[in-house]
């Protein structure tokens, strides 16, 4: 707080943090969706954590350790600061993805399980079925009227 940092350093740290956090979030979301197909929301969230935490902790721990090693061994202040930010950011990313992400997944379960694409497909299928039914009625009415005209001609 209150310290200056080189702009490119900020971009580099932000990119690393964004990539790591999004990776953790994708892993957690994919595991939740897979678990949700066979379990209720809460059980799926617990199983998601069991499946995701080992990968998140491995990756996040490596990123944290490397960041803090860089912070302690670098003789260049700007690089040391970047290491410190990467290490601290990795810890926060791990904590947030392992705590808030399952809660957000449970809260957004309805949207995740009935995604918009599937809802659009269902709507289009129903619309297609209604149109086919109308077409059948029109064809049936036209065929009936054609038969009446033939009967009248005789």
mmCIF file of C-alpha atoms in Angstrom:
data_model
loop_
_atom_site.group_PDB
_atom_site.id
_atom_site.type_symbol
_atom_site.label_atom_id
_atom_site.label_comp_id
_atom_site.label_asym_id
_atom_site.label_seq_id
_atom_site.Cartn_x
_atom_site.Cartn_y
_atom_site.Cartn_z
ATOM 1 C CA UNK A 1 0.000 0.000 0.000
ATOM 2 C CA UNK A 2 1.379 3.345 -1.023
ATOM 3 C CA UNK A 3 4.385 1.834 -2.837
ATOM 4 C CA UNK A 4 5.208 2.485 -6.464
ATOM 5 C CA UNK A 5 5.641 -0.251 -9.022
ATOM 6 C CA UNK A 6 6.746 -0.367 -12.608
ATOM 7 C CA UNK A 7 3.737 -0.500 -14.937
ATOM 8 C CA UNK A 8 5.030 -3.525 -16.877
ATOM 9 C CA UNK A 9 5.585 -5.344 -13.594
ATOM 10 C CA UNK A 10 1.965 -4.730 -12.688
ATOM 11 C CA UNK A 11 0.839 -6.154 -16.047
ATOM 12 C CA UNK A 12 3.044 -9.226 -15.647
ATOM 13 C CA UNK A 13 1.836 -9.945 -12.102
ATOM 14 C CA UNK A 14 -1.788 -9.374 -13.085
ATOM 15 C CA UNK A 15 -1.489 -11.722 -16.071
ATOM 16 C CA UNK A 16 0.077 -14.488 -13.985
ATOM 17 C CA UNK A 17 -2.568 -14.105 -11.278
ATOM 18 C CA UNK A 18 -5.434 -14.007 -13.748
ATOM 19 C CA UNK A 19 -4.181 -17.116 -15.533
ATOM 20 C CA UNK A 20 -3.694 -19.091 -12.330
ATOM 21 C CA UNK A 21 -7.013 -18.082 -10.783
ATOM 22 C CA UNK A 22 -9.003 -18.758 -13.951
ATOM 23 C CA UNK A 23 -7.306 -22.150 -14.225
ATOM 24 C CA UNK A 24 -8.362 -23.013 -10.666
ATOM 25 C CA UNK A 25 -11.894 -21.779 -11.338
ATOM 26 C CA UNK A 26 -12.238 -23.813 -14.552
ATOM 27 C CA UNK A 27 -11.021 -26.948 -12.789
ATOM 28 C CA UNK A 28 -13.456 -26.414 -9.921
ATOM 29 C CA UNK A 29 -16.398 -25.651 -12.219
ATOM 30 C CA UNK A 30 -15.762 -28.689 -14.421
ATOM 31 C CA UNK A 31 -15.536 -30.933 -11.364
ATOM 32 C CA UNK A 32 -18.760 -29.451 -9.959
ATOM 33 C CA UNK A 33 -20.676 -30.012 -13.189
ATOM 34 C CA UNK A 34 -19.408 -33.600 -13.380
ATOM 35 C CA UNK A 35 -20.371 -34.268 -9.743
ATOM 36 C CA UNK A 36 -23.719 -32.518 -10.096
ATOM 37 C CA UNK A 37 -24.870 -35.001 -12.722
ATOM 38 C CA UNK A 38 -25.063 -37.692 -10.035
ATOM 39 C CA UNK A 39 -25.354 -35.753 -6.736
ATOM 40 C CA UNK A 40 -27.318 -33.012 -5.043
ATOM 41 C CA UNK A 41 -25.878 -29.483 -4.865
ATOM 42 C CA UNK A 42 -24.224 -29.629 -1.451
ATOM 43 C CA UNK A 43 -22.787 -33.119 -1.910
ATOM 44 C CA UNK A 44 -21.485 -32.102 -5.334
ATOM 45 C CA UNK A 45 -19.784 -29.035 -3.812
ATOM 46 C CA UNK A 46 -18.046 -31.173 -1.169
ATOM 47 C CA UNK A 47 -16.946 -33.758 -3.737
ATOM 48 C CA UNK A 48 -15.753 -30.948 -6.015
ATOM 49 C CA UNK A 49 -13.463 -29.696 -3.258
ATOM 50 C CA UNK A 50 -12.133 -33.210 -2.656
ATOM 51 C CA UNK A 51 -11.303 -33.514 -6.350
ATOM 52 C CA UNK A 52 -9.987 -29.993 -6.941
ATOM 53 C CA UNK A 53 -7.994 -29.110 -3.834
ATOM 54 C CA UNK A 54 -4.980 -31.366 -4.526
ATOM 55 C CA UNK A 55 -4.406 -29.787 -7.949
ATOM 56 C CA UNK A 56 -5.058 -26.259 -6.718
ATOM 57 C CA UNK A 57 -2.754 -26.650 -3.719
ATOM 58 C CA UNK A 58 0.025 -28.160 -5.830
ATOM 59 C CA UNK A 59 -0.039 -25.414 -8.435
ATOM 60 C CA UNK A 60 -0.694 -22.612 -5.970
ATOM 61 C CA UNK A 61 1.995 -23.757 -3.558
ATOM 62 C CA UNK A 62 4.589 -23.867 -6.309
ATOM 63 C CA UNK A 63 3.584 -20.383 -7.462
ATOM 64 C CA UNK A 64 3.659 -19.065 -3.887
ATOM 65 C CA UNK A 65 7.035 -20.616 -3.070
ATOM 66 C CA UNK A 66 8.637 -19.422 -6.294
ATOM 67 C CA UNK A 67 7.210 -15.934 -5.791
ATOM 68 C CA UNK A 68 8.583 -15.653 -2.271
ATOM 69 C CA UNK A 69 11.943 -17.182 -3.224
ATOM 70 C CA UNK A 70 12.164 -14.531 -5.942
ATOM 71 C CA UNK A 71 11.255 -11.893 -3.362
ATOM 72 C CA UNK A 72 13.994 -12.991 -0.951
ATOM 73 C CA UNK A 73 16.866 -13.642 -3.357
ATOM 74 C CA UNK A 74 16.429 -10.840 -5.877
ATOM 75 C CA UNK A 75 18.794 -7.914 -5.562
ATOM 76 C CA UNK A 76 16.608 -5.812 -7.870
ATOM 77 C CA UNK A 77 13.802 -4.203 -5.874
ATOM 78 C CA UNK A 78 11.247 -4.227 -8.711
ATOM 79 C CA UNK A 79 11.700 -7.949 -9.333
ATOM 80 C CA UNK A 80 11.564 -8.679 -5.603
ATOM 81 C CA UNK A 81 8.315 -6.735 -5.359
ATOM 82 C CA UNK A 82 6.864 -8.724 -8.254
ATOM 83 C CA UNK A 83 7.811 -11.962 -6.499
ATOM 84 C CA UNK A 84 6.150 -10.763 -3.315
ATOM 85 C CA UNK A 85 2.957 -9.849 -5.184
ATOM 86 C CA UNK A 86 2.898 -13.161 -7.058
ATOM 87 C CA UNK A 87 3.384 -15.139 -3.832
ATOM 88 C CA UNK A 88 0.720 -13.216 -1.941
ATOM 89 C CA UNK A 89 -1.668 -13.327 -4.907
ATOM 90 C CA UNK A 90 -1.270 -17.083 -5.271
ATOM 91 C CA UNK A 91 -2.193 -17.613 -1.633
ATOM 92 C CA UNK A 92 -5.272 -15.410 -2.009
ATOM 93 C CA UNK A 93 -6.267 -17.154 -5.240
ATOM 94 C CA UNK A 94 -6.072 -20.567 -3.593
ATOM 95 C CA UNK A 95 -8.060 -19.430 -0.568
ATOM 96 C CA UNK A 96 -10.773 -17.706 -2.571
ATOM 97 C CA UNK A 97 -11.235 -20.514 -5.097
ATOM 98 C CA UNK A 98 -11.366 -23.129 -2.334
ATOM 99 C CA UNK A 99 -13.833 -21.163 -0.182
ATOM 100 C CA UNK A 100 -16.017 -18.864 -2.269
ATOM 101 C CA UNK A 101 -16.073 -20.783 -5.540
ATOM 102 C CA UNK A 102 -18.067 -23.796 -4.246
ATOM 103 C CA UNK A 103 -20.574 -21.428 -2.635
ATOM 104 C CA UNK A 104 -20.947 -19.499 -5.898
ATOM 105 C CA UNK A 105 -21.401 -22.737 -7.813
ATOM 106 C CA UNK A 106 -24.190 -23.845 -5.473
ATOM 107 C CA UNK A 107 -25.846 -20.416 -5.744
ATOM 108 C CA UNK A 108 -25.590 -20.458 -9.547
ATOM 109 C CA UNK A 109 -26.528 -24.124 -9.877
ATOM 110 C CA UNK A 110 -29.719 -23.478 -11.825
ATOM 111 C CA UNK A 111 -27.887 -21.451 -14.458
ATOM 112 C CA UNK A 112 -25.034 -23.967 -14.678
ATOM 113 C CA UNK A 113 -27.232 -27.015 -15.005
ATOM 114 C CA UNK A 114 -29.746 -25.412 -17.392
ATOM 115 C CA UNK A 115 -27.365 -23.354 -19.419
ATOM 116 C CA UNK A 116 -28.645 -20.870 -21.926
ATOM 117 C CA UNK A 117 -27.557 -22.890 -24.941
ATOM 118 C CA UNK A 118 -29.595 -25.872 -23.796
ATOM 119 C CA UNK A 119 -32.592 -23.642 -23.099
ATOM 120 C CA UNK A 120 -32.330 -22.188 -26.619
ATOM 121 C CA UNK A 121 -32.129 -25.681 -28.104
ATOM 122 C CA UNK A 122 -35.240 -26.741 -26.178
ATOM 123 C CA UNK A 123 -37.106 -23.622 -27.312
ATOM 124 C CA UNK A 124 -36.161 -24.225 -30.956
ATOM 125 C CA UNK A 125 -37.206 -27.862 -30.702
ATOM 126 C CA UNK A 126 -40.627 -26.924 -29.290
ATOM 127 C CA UNK A 127 -41.057 -24.247 -31.963
ATOM 128 C CA UNK A 128 -40.144 -26.727 -34.707
ATOM 129 C CA UNK A 129 -42.677 -29.227 -33.337
ATOM 130 C CA UNK A 130 -45.422 -26.562 -33.231
ATOM 131 C CA UNK A 131 -44.670 -25.533 -36.819
ATOM 132 C CA UNK A 132 -44.758 -29.136 -38.005
ATOM 133 C CA UNK A 133 -48.114 -29.626 -36.288
ATOM 134 C CA UNK A 134 -49.512 -26.506 -37.941
ATOM 135 C CA UNK A 135 -48.169 -27.676 -41.297
ATOM 136 C CA UNK A 136 -49.823 -31.066 -40.839
ATOM 137 C CA UNK A 137 -53.132 -29.358 -40.089
ATOM 138 C CA UNK A 138 -52.828 -27.121 -43.142
ATOM 139 C CA UNK A 139 -51.916 -30.083 -45.367
ATOM 140 C CA UNK A 140 -54.733 -32.131 -43.860
ATOM 141 C CA UNK A 141 -57.227 -29.303 -44.430
ATOM 142 C CA UNK A 142 -55.991 -28.799 -48.003
ATOM 143 C CA UNK A 143 -56.238 -32.520 -48.708
ATOM 144 C CA UNK A 144 -59.763 -32.626 -47.251
ATOM 145 C CA UNK A 145 -60.832 -29.622 -49.315
ATOM 146 C CA UNK A 146 -59.292 -31.205 -52.435
ATOM 147 C CA UNK A 147 -61.305 -34.360 -51.847
ATOM 148 C CA UNK A 148 -64.481 -32.303 -51.401
ATOM 149 C CA UNK A 149 -63.867 -30.550 -54.732
ATOM 150 C CA UNK A 150 -63.387 -33.918 -56.496
ATOM 151 C CA UNK A 151 -66.571 -35.230 -54.905
ATOM 152 C CA UNK A 152 -68.464 -32.101 -56.024
ATOM 153 C CA UNK A 153 -67.173 -32.476 -59.589
ATOM 154 C CA UNK A 154 -68.599 -35.984 -59.848
#
